[in-house]
Amino acid sequence: VYKDGRRIVDVWAGRLARDKDSAPVTGDTLFPIFSTGKTLLSTAVHRAVEQGKMDYGKPLCAWWPEFTGKGKEKLTLRETLGYRSGMNGGVPKGLTDRDMADWEKTVAAAAAEDPEIEPGTVQRYMPYSYAWMLGHPLEVAMGKPLNEVLRELVLIPAGIENDFEFASPESSFPRLAEFSYSGGFCEIMNNDWARKACLPSAWSVSSARGLAKFYNRLCGFDGEAPLLKKETLDEALKPCRWEDDPLPNAKRLN
């Protein structure tokens, strides 16, 4: 926990797995965090925009030429950040969860899919697809593999490169907590192939320290320059809603 830019709470408890003889949790233990990683991915996109590498108003096909047809070529980066892709938000059709560990295969399958609704219109959650709908254009714009881009744009500047991993090397496995509740979606993170894969919408791991420090640095609460300019943060925090969106009224979100 941070308050006024200072860390005031740093505690932990438990063990790394269900086995009562498993190693105890420490302050450096990395836990599966699922959609919590989406914020760091979107932060990387905002930083790329600030650096002139991307543009909110440009269509995704500016960086992803295969992503065209049936209105997809009109979908902008801003609309994608606002969950208006109109695309399948889960596993691309014809693929399995295991297939998503193959990034190139996943990106190609996603580009070949038809929209489920008109791109850029209705706001719908993107549990898995947020990773490639933003991640692939981002890596093309930056000219580097996505995991490398995320480290350079977010993890290292935030000082959490040892506390947060989008793709875990085997050397980190002893630090990873096992997901101990039943449910296939969550228990995916107990598989080595998911831990190694870079899918920054669902399969990341972090310590509590890493997440807290990221938000402390994102806004510059620690007295240093924030990761994003104030005008970028202000724009990103505006409700991105239409009256017919299937979510609570915008006034209730303020």
mmCIF file with all atom_site columns, C-alpha atoms in Angstrom, residues 49-242:
data_model
loop_
_atom_site.group_PDB
_atom_site.id
_atom_site.type_symbol
_atom_site.label_atom_id
_atom_site.label_alt_id
_atom_site.label_comp_id
_atom_site.label_asym_id
_atom_site.label_entity_id
_atom_site.label_seq_id
_atom_site.pdbx_PDB_ins_code
_atom_site.Cartn_x
_atom_site.Cartn_y
_atom_site.Cartn_z
_atom_site.occupancy
_atom_site.B_iso_or_equiv
_atom_site.pdbx_formal_charge
_atom_site.auth_seq_id
_atom_site.auth_comp_id
_atom_site.auth_asym_id
_atom_site.auth_atom_id
_atom_site.pdbx_PDB_model_num
ATOM 1   C CA . VAL A 1 49  ? 1.429   7.589   -28.880 1.00 0.00 ? 49  VAL A CA 1
ATOM 2   C CA . GLU A 1 50  ? 3.337   10.168  -26.852 1.00 0.00 ? 50  GLU A CA 1
ATOM 3   C CA . GLN A 1 51  ? 6.523   9.134   -28.643 1.00 0.00 ? 51  GLN A CA 1
ATOM 4   C CA . GLY A 1 52  ? 4.870   9.632   -32.037 1.00 0.00 ? 52  GLY A CA 1
ATOM 5   C CA . LYS A 1 53  ? 4.986   5.915   -32.883 1.00 0.00 ? 53  LYS A CA 1
ATOM 6   C CA . MET A 1 54  ? 1.213   5.495   -32.843 1.00 0.00 ? 54  MET A CA 1
ATOM 7   C CA . ASP A 1 55  ? -1.841  7.700   -33.342 1.00 0.00 ? 55  ASP A CA 1
ATOM 8   C CA . TYR A 1 56  ? -5.234  7.290   -31.670 1.00 0.00 ? 56  TYR A CA 1
ATOM 9   C CA . GLY A 1 57  ? -7.067  8.272   -34.830 1.00 0.00 ? 57  GLY A CA 1
ATOM 10  C CA . LYS A 1 58  ? -5.325  5.837   -37.174 1.00 0.00 ? 58  LYS A CA 1
ATOM 11  C CA . PRO A 1 59  ? -6.898  2.475   -38.045 1.00 0.00 ? 59  PRO A CA 1
ATOM 12  C CA . LEU A 1 60  ? -5.259  -0.672  -36.701 1.00 0.00 ? 60  LEU A CA 1
ATOM 13  C CA . CYS A 1 61  ? -4.530  -1.764  -40.256 1.00 0.00 ? 61  CYS A CA 1
ATOM 14  C CA . ALA A 1 62  ? -1.925  1.016   -40.446 1.00 0.00 ? 62  ALA A CA 1
ATOM 15  C CA . TRP A 1 63  ? 0.260   -1.345  -38.398 1.00 0.00 ? 63  TRP A CA 1
ATOM 16  C CA . TRP A 1 64  ? -1.634  -4.571  -39.110 1.00 0.00 ? 64  TRP A CA 1
ATOM 17  C CA . PRO A 1 65  ? -2.359  -4.709  -42.877 1.00 0.00 ? 65  PRO A CA 1
ATOM 18  C CA . GLU A 1 66  ? -3.885  -8.199  -42.635 1.00 0.00 ? 66  GLU A CA 1
ATOM 19  C CA . PHE A 1 67  ? -6.636  -6.780  -40.400 1.00 0.00 ? 67  PHE A CA 1
ATOM 20  C CA . THR A 1 68  ? -9.023  -5.621  -43.127 1.00 0.00 ? 68  THR A CA 1
ATOM 21  C CA . GLY A 1 69  ? -12.395 -6.500  -44.610 1.00 0.00 ? 69  GLY A CA 1
ATOM 22  C CA . LYS A 1 70  ? -16.008 -6.126  -43.487 1.00 0.00 ? 70  LYS A CA 1
ATOM 23  C CA . GLY A 1 71  ? -15.359 -2.841  -41.727 1.00 0.00 ? 71  GLY A CA 1
ATOM 24  C CA . LYS A 1 72  ? -12.244 -3.906  -39.823 1.00 0.00 ? 72  LYS A CA 1
ATOM 25  C CA . GLU A 1 73  ? -10.113 -1.475  -41.831 1.00 0.00 ? 73  GLU A CA 1
ATOM 26  C CA . LYS A 1 74  ? -12.042 1.432   -40.237 1.00 0.00 ? 74  LYS A CA 1
ATOM 27  C CA . LEU A 1 75  ? -11.408 0.383   -36.612 1.00 0.00 ? 75  LEU A CA 1
ATOM 28  C CA . THR A 1 76  ? -9.158  2.953   -34.931 1.00 0.00 ? 76  THR A CA 1
ATOM 29  C CA . LEU A 1 77  ? -6.673  2.617   -32.105 1.00 0.00 ? 77  LEU A CA 1
ATOM 30  C CA . ARG A 1 78  ? -8.839  4.875   -29.922 1.00 0.00 ? 78  ARG A CA 1
ATOM 31  C CA . GLU A 1 79  ? -11.901 2.676   -30.486 1.00 0.00 ? 79  GLU A CA 1
ATOM 32  C CA . THR A 1 80  ? -9.891  -0.439  -29.661 1.00 0.00 ? 80  THR A CA 1
ATOM 33  C CA . LEU A 1 81  ? -8.638  1.085   -26.410 1.00 0.00 ? 81  LEU A CA 1
ATOM 34  C CA . GLY A 1 82  ? -12.292 1.808   -25.628 1.00 0.00 ? 82  GLY A CA 1
ATOM 35  C CA . TYR A 1 83  ? -13.348 -1.844  -26.145 1.00 0.00 ? 83  TYR A CA 1
ATOM 36  C CA . ARG A 1 84  ? -15.219 -1.154  -29.394 1.00 0.00 ? 84  ARG A CA 1
ATOM 37  C CA . SER A 1 85  ? -13.439 -3.628  -31.658 1.00 0.00 ? 85  SER A CA 1
ATOM 38  C CA . GLY A 1 86  ? -16.589 -5.563  -32.548 1.00 0.00 ? 86  GLY A CA 1
ATOM 39  C CA . MET A 1 87  ? -14.417 -8.659  -32.734 1.00 0.00 ? 87  MET A CA 1
ATOM 40  C CA . ASN A 1 88  ? -14.547 -11.965 -30.886 1.00 0.00 ? 88  ASN A CA 1
ATOM 41  C CA . GLY A 1 89  ? -13.182 -11.164 -27.431 1.00 0.00 ? 89  GLY A CA 1
ATOM 42  C CA . GLY A 1 90  ? -12.102 -14.700 -26.599 1.00 0.00 ? 90  GLY A CA 1
ATOM 43  C CA . VAL A 1 91  ? -10.040 -17.441 -28.223 1.00 0.00 ? 91  VAL A CA 1
ATOM 44  C CA . PRO A 1 92  ? -9.897  -17.027 -32.034 1.00 0.00 ? 92  PRO A CA 1
ATOM 45  C CA . LYS A 1 93  ? -12.160 -19.528 -33.749 1.00 0.00 ? 93  LYS A CA 1
ATOM 46  C CA . GLY A 1 94  ? -10.452 -22.825 -34.470 1.00 0.00 ? 94  GLY A CA 1
ATOM 47  C CA . LEU A 1 95  ? -7.798  -22.371 -31.798 1.00 0.00 ? 95  LEU A CA 1
ATOM 48  C CA . THR A 1 96  ? -7.477  -23.821 -28.316 1.00 0.00 ? 96  THR A CA 1
ATOM 49  C CA . ASP A 1 97  ? -6.214  -22.170 -25.147 1.00 0.00 ? 97  ASP A CA 1
ATOM 50  C CA . ARG A 1 98  ? -2.923  -23.972 -25.727 1.00 0.00 ? 98  ARG A CA 1
ATOM 51  C CA . ASP A 1 99  ? -2.679  -22.501 -29.227 1.00 0.00 ? 99  ASP A CA 1
ATOM 52  C CA . MET A 1 100 ? -2.619  -19.001 -27.770 1.00 0.00 ? 100 MET A CA 1
ATOM 53  C CA . ALA A 1 101 ? 0.884   -19.661 -26.509 1.00 0.00 ? 101 ALA A CA 1
ATOM 54  C CA . ASP A 1 102 ? 1.860   -19.369 -30.193 1.00 0.00 ? 102 ASP A CA 1
ATOM 55  C CA . TRP A 1 103 ? 1.650   -15.600 -30.702 1.00 0.00 ? 103 TRP A CA 1
ATOM 56  C CA . GLU A 1 104 ? 2.084   -15.570 -34.493 1.00 0.00 ? 104 GLU A CA 1
ATOM 57  C CA . LYS A 1 105 ? -0.580  -18.240 -34.948 1.00 0.00 ? 105 LYS A CA 1
ATOM 58  C CA . THR A 1 106 ? -2.983  -16.351 -32.710 1.00 0.00 ? 106 THR A CA 1
ATOM 59  C CA . VAL A 1 107 ? -2.425  -13.012 -34.459 1.00 0.00 ? 107 VAL A CA 1
ATOM 60  C CA . ALA A 1 108 ? -2.958  -14.596 -37.883 1.00 0.00 ? 108 ALA A CA 1
ATOM 61  C CA . ALA A 1 109 ? -6.166  -16.335 -36.781 1.00 0.00 ? 109 ALA A CA 1
ATOM 62  C CA . ALA A 1 110 ? -7.498  -13.130 -35.220 1.00 0.00 ? 110 ALA A CA 1
ATOM 63  C CA . ALA A 1 111 ? -6.799  -11.114 -38.381 1.00 0.00 ? 111 ALA A CA 1
ATOM 64  C CA . ALA A 1 112 ? -8.736  -13.658 -40.464 1.00 0.00 ? 112 ALA A CA 1
ATOM 65  C CA . GLU A 1 113 ? -11.884 -13.529 -38.336 1.00 0.00 ? 113 GLU A CA 1
ATOM 66  C CA . ASP A 1 114 ? -14.950 -11.547 -39.337 1.00 0.00 ? 114 ASP A CA 1
ATOM 67  C CA . PRO A 1 115 ? -16.372 -8.967  -36.914 1.00 0.00 ? 115 PRO A CA 1
ATOM 68  C CA . GLU A 1 116 ? -19.229 -10.139 -34.704 1.00 0.00 ? 116 GLU A CA 1
ATOM 69  C CA . ILE A 1 117 ? -20.741 -6.643  -34.749 1.00 0.00 ? 117 ILE A CA 1
ATOM 70  C CA . GLU A 1 118 ? -19.826 -3.465  -36.621 1.00 0.00 ? 118 GLU A CA 1
ATOM 71  C CA . PRO A 1 119 ? -16.289 -2.423  -35.548 1.00 0.00 ? 119 PRO A CA 1
ATOM 72  C CA . GLY A 1 120 ? -16.102 0.832   -33.625 1.00 0.00 ? 120 GLY A CA 1
ATOM 73  C CA . THR A 1 121 ? -19.689 0.760   -32.388 1.00 0.00 ? 121 THR A CA 1
ATOM 74  C CA . VAL A 1 122 ? -20.792 -1.185  -29.303 1.00 0.00 ? 122 VAL A CA 1
ATOM 75  C CA . GLN A 1 123 ? -18.579 -1.341  -26.230 1.00 0.00 ? 123 GLN A CA 1
ATOM 76  C CA . ARG A 1 124 ? -17.888 -4.951  -25.172 1.00 0.00 ? 124 ARG A CA 1
ATOM 77  C CA . TYR A 1 125 ? -15.277 -6.467  -22.911 1.00 0.00 ? 125 TYR A CA 1
ATOM 78  C CA . MET A 1 126 ? -12.263 -8.128  -24.590 1.00 0.00 ? 126 MET A CA 1
ATOM 79  C CA . PRO A 1 127 ? -11.046 -10.739 -22.074 1.00 0.00 ? 127 PRO A CA 1
ATOM 80  C CA . TYR A 1 128 ? -8.405  -12.304 -24.330 1.00 0.00 ? 128 TYR A CA 1
ATOM 81  C CA . SER A 1 129 ? -8.381  -10.295 -27.557 1.00 0.00 ? 129 SER A CA 1
ATOM 82  C CA . TYR A 1 130 ? -7.220  -7.075  -25.878 1.00 0.00 ? 130 TYR A CA 1
ATOM 83  C CA . ALA A 1 131 ? -3.759  -8.674  -25.997 1.00 0.00 ? 131 ALA A CA 1
ATOM 84  C CA . TRP A 1 132 ? -3.413  -8.951  -29.770 1.00 0.00 ? 132 TRP A CA 1
ATOM 85  C CA . MET A 1 133 ? -5.786  -6.166  -30.807 1.00 0.00 ? 133 MET A CA 1
ATOM 86  C CA . LEU A 1 134 ? -3.452  -3.700  -29.088 1.00 0.00 ? 134 LEU A CA 1
ATOM 87  C CA . GLY A 1 135 ? -0.300  -5.762  -28.662 1.00 0.00 ? 135 GLY A CA 1
ATOM 88  C CA . HIS A 1 136 ? 0.356   -6.630  -32.291 1.00 0.00 ? 136 HIS A CA 1
ATOM 89  C CA . PRO A 1 137 ? -0.046  -3.073  -33.652 1.00 0.00 ? 137 PRO A CA 1
ATOM 90  C CA . LEU A 1 138 ? 2.131   -1.896  -30.757 1.00 0.00 ? 138 LEU A CA 1
ATOM 91  C CA . GLU A 1 139 ? 4.989   -4.285  -31.507 1.00 0.00 ? 139 GLU A CA 1
ATOM 92  C CA . VAL A 1 140 ? 4.858   -3.424  -35.220 1.00 0.00 ? 140 VAL A CA 1
ATOM 93  C CA . ALA A 1 141 ? 4.885   0.300   -34.448 1.00 0.00 ? 141 ALA A CA 1
ATOM 94  C CA . MET A 1 142 ? 7.877   -0.095  -32.115 1.00 0.00 ? 142 MET A CA 1
ATOM 95  C CA . GLY A 1 143 ? 9.690   -2.622  -34.341 1.00 0.00 ? 143 GLY A CA 1
ATOM 96  C CA . LYS A 1 144 ? 10.351  -5.104  -31.522 1.00 0.00 ? 144 LYS A CA 1
ATOM 97  C CA . PRO A 1 145 ? 8.735   -8.242  -30.035 1.00 0.00 ? 145 PRO A CA 1
ATOM 98  C CA . LEU A 1 146 ? 5.847   -7.384  -27.732 1.00 0.00 ? 146 LEU A CA 1
ATOM 99  C CA . ASN A 1 147 ? 7.416   -8.653  -24.511 1.00 0.00 ? 147 ASN A CA 1
ATOM 100 C CA . GLU A 1 148 ? 10.499  -6.540  -25.166 1.00 0.00 ? 148 GLU A CA 1
ATOM 101 C CA . VAL A 1 149 ? 8.361   -3.487  -25.924 1.00 0.00 ? 149 VAL A CA 1
ATOM 102 C CA . LEU A 1 150 ? 6.382   -3.894  -22.703 1.00 0.00 ? 150 LEU A CA 1
ATOM 103 C CA . ARG A 1 151 ? 9.555   -4.163  -20.651 1.00 0.00 ? 151 ARG A CA 1
ATOM 104 C CA . GLU A 1 152 ? 11.046  -1.060  -22.237 1.00 0.00 ? 152 GLU A CA 1
ATOM 105 C CA . LEU A 1 153 ? 7.923   1.103   -22.180 1.00 0.00 ? 153 LEU A CA 1
ATOM 106 C CA . VAL A 1 154 ? 6.452   0.104   -18.820 1.00 0.00 ? 154 VAL A CA 1
ATOM 107 C CA . LEU A 1 155 ? 8.266   -2.368  -16.581 1.00 0.00 ? 155 LEU A CA 1
ATOM 108 C CA . ILE A 1 156 ? 11.724  -0.802  -16.592 1.00 0.00 ? 156 ILE A CA 1
ATOM 109 C CA . PRO A 1 157 ? 10.540  2.847   -16.395 1.00 0.00 ? 157 PRO A CA 1
ATOM 110 C CA . ALA A 1 158 ? 8.249   1.880   -13.502 1.00 0.00 ? 158 ALA A CA 1
ATOM 111 C CA . GLY A 1 159 ? 11.100  0.040   -11.772 1.00 0.00 ? 159 GLY A CA 1
ATOM 112 C CA . ILE A 1 160 ? 9.133   -3.217  -11.598 1.00 0.00 ? 160 ILE A CA 1
ATOM 113 C CA . GLU A 1 161 ? 11.028  -5.384  -14.096 1.00 0.00 ? 161 GLU A CA 1
ATOM 114 C CA . ASN A 1 162 ? 11.768  -7.847  -11.254 1.00 0.00 ? 162 ASN A CA 1
ATOM 115 C CA . ASP A 1 163 ? 8.261   -7.665  -9.802  1.00 0.00 ? 163 ASP A CA 1
ATOM 116 C CA . PHE A 1 164 ? 6.073   -8.111  -12.892 1.00 0.00 ? 164 PHE A CA 1
ATOM 117 C CA . GLU A 1 165 ? 6.390   -10.509 -15.833 1.00 0.00 ? 165 GLU A CA 1
ATOM 118 C CA . PHE A 1 166 ? 4.325   -10.699 -18.994 1.00 0.00 ? 166 PHE A CA 1
ATOM 119 C CA . ALA A 1 167 ? 6.229   -13.849 -19.999 1.00 0.00 ? 167 ALA A CA 1
ATOM 120 C CA . SER A 1 168 ? 8.064   -15.776 -17.297 1.00 0.00 ? 168 SER A CA 1
ATOM 121 C CA . PRO A 1 169 ? 11.388  -17.527 -17.940 1.00 0.00 ? 169 PRO A CA 1
ATOM 122 C CA . GLU A 1 170 ? 11.910  -20.864 -16.258 1.00 0.00 ? 170 GLU A CA 1
ATOM 123 C CA . SER A 1 171 ? 14.285  -19.202 -13.810 1.00 0.00 ? 171 SER A CA 1
ATOM 124 C CA . SER A 1 172 ? 11.251  -17.420 -12.323 1.00 0.00 ? 172 SER A CA 1
ATOM 125 C CA . PHE A 1 173 ? 9.148   -20.542 -11.831 1.00 0.00 ? 173 PHE A CA 1
ATOM 126 C CA . PRO A 1 174 ? 10.239  -21.090 -8.197  1.00 0.00 ? 174 PRO A CA 1
ATOM 127 C CA . ARG A 1 175 ? 8.764   -17.643 -7.397  1.00 0.00 ? 175 ARG A CA 1
ATOM 128 C CA . LEU A 1 176 ? 5.377   -18.303 -9.011  1.00 0.00 ? 176 LEU A CA 1
ATOM 129 C CA . ALA A 1 177 ? 2.370   -19.089 -6.857  1.00 0.00 ? 177 ALA A CA 1
ATOM 130 C CA . GLU A 1 178 ? 0.108   -21.914 -7.974  1.00 0.00 ? 178 GLU A CA 1
ATOM 131 C CA . PHE A 1 179 ? -3.502  -21.001 -8.665  1.00 0.00 ? 179 PHE A CA 1
ATOM 132 C CA . SER A 1 180 ? -5.305  -23.115 -6.091  1.00 0.00 ? 180 SER A CA 1
ATOM 133 C CA . TYR A 1 181 ? -8.995  -22.724 -6.889  1.00 0.00 ? 181 TYR A CA 1
ATOM 134 C CA . SER A 1 182 ? -10.952 -24.856 -9.337  1.00 0.00 ? 182 SER A CA 1
ATOM 135 C CA . GLY A 1 183 ? -11.797 -23.359 -12.707 1.00 0.00 ? 183 GLY A CA 1
ATOM 136 C CA . GLY A 1 184 ? -10.120 -24.115 -16.020 1.00 0.00 ? 184 GLY A CA 1
ATOM 137 C CA . PHE A 1 185 ? -9.687  -20.483 -17.044 1.00 0.00 ? 185 PHE A CA 1
ATOM 138 C CA . CYS A 1 186 ? -7.703  -19.601 -13.931 1.00 0.00 ? 186 CYS A CA 1
ATOM 139 C CA . GLU A 1 187 ? -5.781  -22.842 -13.574 1.00 0.00 ? 187 GLU A CA 1
ATOM 140 C CA . ILE A 1 188 ? -4.256  -22.304 -17.014 1.00 0.00 ? 188 ILE A CA 1
ATOM 141 C CA . MET A 1 189 ? -1.561  -20.363 -15.170 1.00 0.00 ? 189 MET A CA 1
ATOM 142 C CA . ASN A 1 190 ? -0.346  -23.557 -13.505 1.00 0.00 ? 190 ASN A CA 1
ATOM 143 C CA . ASN A 1 191 ? 0.935   -24.695 -16.915 1.00 0.00 ? 191 ASN A CA 1
ATOM 144 C CA . ASP A 1 192 ? 4.485   -23.846 -17.942 1.00 0.00 ? 192 ASP A CA 1
ATOM 145 C CA . TRP A 1 193 ? 3.391   -23.037 -21.507 1.00 0.00 ? 193 TRP A CA 1
ATOM 146 C CA . ALA A 1 194 ? 1.020   -20.338 -20.254 1.00 0.00 ? 194 ALA A CA 1
ATOM 147 C CA . ARG A 1 195 ? 3.614   -18.910 -17.898 1.00 0.00 ? 195 ARG A CA 1
ATOM 148 C CA . LYS A 1 196 ? 6.126   -18.575 -20.724 1.00 0.00 ? 196 LYS A CA 1
ATOM 149 C CA . ALA A 1 197 ? 3.657   -17.031 -23.188 1.00 0.00 ? 197 ALA A CA 1
ATOM 150 C CA . CYS A 1 198 ? 3.216   -13.282 -23.599 1.00 0.00 ? 198 CYS A CA 1
ATOM 151 C CA . LEU A 1 199 ? -0.539  -12.738 -23.528 1.00 0.00 ? 199 LEU A CA 1
ATOM 152 C CA . PRO A 1 200 ? -0.849  -9.361  -21.761 1.00 0.00 ? 200 PRO A CA 1
ATOM 153 C CA . SER A 1 201 ? -4.619  -9.505  -21.349 1.00 0.00 ? 201 SER A CA 1
ATOM 154 C CA . ALA A 1 202 ? -4.793  -12.554 -19.112 1.00 0.00 ? 202 ALA A CA 1
ATOM 155 C CA . TRP A 1 203 ? -1.627  -14.532 -18.375 1.00 0.00 ? 203 TRP A CA 1
ATOM 156 C CA . SER A 1 204 ? 0.712   -12.134 -16.584 1.00 0.00 ? 204 SER A CA 1
ATOM 157 C CA . VAL A 1 205 ? 2.153   -12.513 -13.079 1.00 0.00 ? 205 VAL A CA 1
ATOM 158 C CA . SER A 1 206 ? 3.082   -9.904  -10.510 1.00 0.00 ? 206 SER A CA 1
ATOM 159 C CA . SER A 1 207 ? 3.826   -9.337  -6.877  1.00 0.00 ? 207 SER A CA 1
ATOM 160 C CA . ALA A 1 208 ? 1.595   -7.001  -4.890  1.00 0.00 ? 208 ALA A CA 1
ATOM 161 C CA . ARG A 1 209 ? 4.651   -4.765  -4.595  1.00 0.00 ? 209 ARG A CA 1
ATOM 162 C CA . GLY A 1 210 ? 4.953   -4.565  -8.365  1.00 0.00 ? 210 GLY A CA 1
ATOM 163 C CA . LEU A 1 211 ? 1.345   -3.545  -8.966  1.00 0.00 ? 211 LEU A CA 1
ATOM 164 C CA . ALA A 1 212 ? 1.323   -0.951  -6.211  1.00 0.00 ? 212 ALA A CA 1
ATOM 165 C CA . LYS A 1 213 ? 4.607   0.529   -7.393  1.00 0.00 ? 213 LYS A CA 1
ATOM 166 C CA . PHE A 1 214 ? 3.352   0.706   -10.976 1.00 0.00 ? 214 PHE A CA 1
ATOM 167 C CA . TYR A 1 215 ? 0.373   2.881   -10.044 1.00 0.00 ? 215 TYR A CA 1
ATOM 168 C CA . ASN A 1 216 ? 2.537   4.996   -7.762  1.00 0.00 ? 216 ASN A CA 1
ATOM 169 C CA . ARG A 1 217 ? 4.877   5.666   -10.699 1.00 0.00 ? 217 ARG A CA 1
ATOM 170 C CA . LEU A 1 218 ? 2.144   5.932   -13.353 1.00 0.00 ? 218 LEU A CA 1
ATOM 171 C CA . CYS A 1 219 ? 0.787   9.120   -11.830 1.00 0.00 ? 219 CYS A CA 1
ATOM 172 C CA . GLY A 1 220 ? 4.045   10.432  -10.378 1.00 0.00 ? 220 GLY A CA 1
ATOM 173 C CA . PHE A 1 221 ? 2.873   10.162  -6.790  1.00 0.00 ? 221 PHE A CA 1
ATOM 174 C CA . ASP A 1 222 ? 6.472   9.428   -5.780  1.00 0.00 ? 222 ASP A CA 1
ATOM 175 C CA . GLY A 1 223 ? 7.604   12.901  -6.831  1.00 0.00 ? 223 GLY A CA 1
ATOM 176 C CA . GLU A 1 224 ? 9.221   11.826  -10.104 1.00 0.00 ? 224 GLU A CA 1
ATOM 177 C CA . ALA A 1 225 ? 7.866   12.483  -13.590 1.00 0.00 ? 225 ALA A CA 1
ATOM 178 C CA . PRO A 1 226 ? 4.772   10.298  -14.204 1.00 0.00 ? 226 PRO A CA 1
ATOM 179 C CA . LEU A 1 227 ? 4.923   7.542   -16.805 1.00 0.00 ? 227 LEU A CA 1
ATOM 180 C CA . LEU A 1 228 ? 2.281   9.386   -18.819 1.00 0.00 ? 228 LEU A CA 1
ATOM 181 C CA . LYS A 1 229 ? 1.825   13.104  -19.350 1.00 0.00 ? 229 LYS A CA 1
ATOM 182 C CA . LYS A 1 230 ? -1.019  14.655  -17.381 1.00 0.00 ? 230 LYS A CA 1
ATOM 183 C CA . GLU A 1 231 ? -2.993  15.436  -20.529 1.00 0.00 ? 231 GLU A CA 1
ATOM 184 C CA . THR A 1 232 ? -2.683  11.805  -21.636 1.00 0.00 ? 232 THR A CA 1
ATOM 185 C CA . LEU A 1 233 ? -3.923  10.548  -18.273 1.00 0.00 ? 233 LEU A CA 1
ATOM 186 C CA . ASP A 1 234 ? -6.777  13.054  -18.271 1.00 0.00 ? 234 ASP A CA 1
ATOM 187 C CA . GLU A 1 235 ? -7.841  11.933  -21.742 1.00 0.00 ? 235 GLU A CA 1
ATOM 188 C CA . ALA A 1 236 ? -7.535  8.240   -20.875 1.00 0.00 ? 236 ALA A CA 1
ATOM 189 C CA . LEU A 1 237 ? -9.655  8.649   -17.750 1.00 0.00 ? 237 LEU A CA 1
ATOM 190 C CA . LYS A 1 238 ? -12.627 10.231  -19.539 1.00 0.00 ? 238 LYS A CA 1
ATOM 191 C CA . PRO A 1 239 ? -15.592 7.824   -19.780 1.00 0.00 ? 239 PRO A CA 1
ATOM 192 C CA . CYS A 1 240 ? -15.636 6.440   -23.323 1.00 0.00 ? 240 CYS A CA 1
ATOM 193 C CA . ARG A 1 241 ? -19.344 5.698   -23.600 1.00 0.00 ? 241 ARG A CA 1
ATOM 194 C CA . TRP A 1 242 ? -22.333 5.967   -25.879 1.00 0.00 ? 242 TRP A CA 1
#
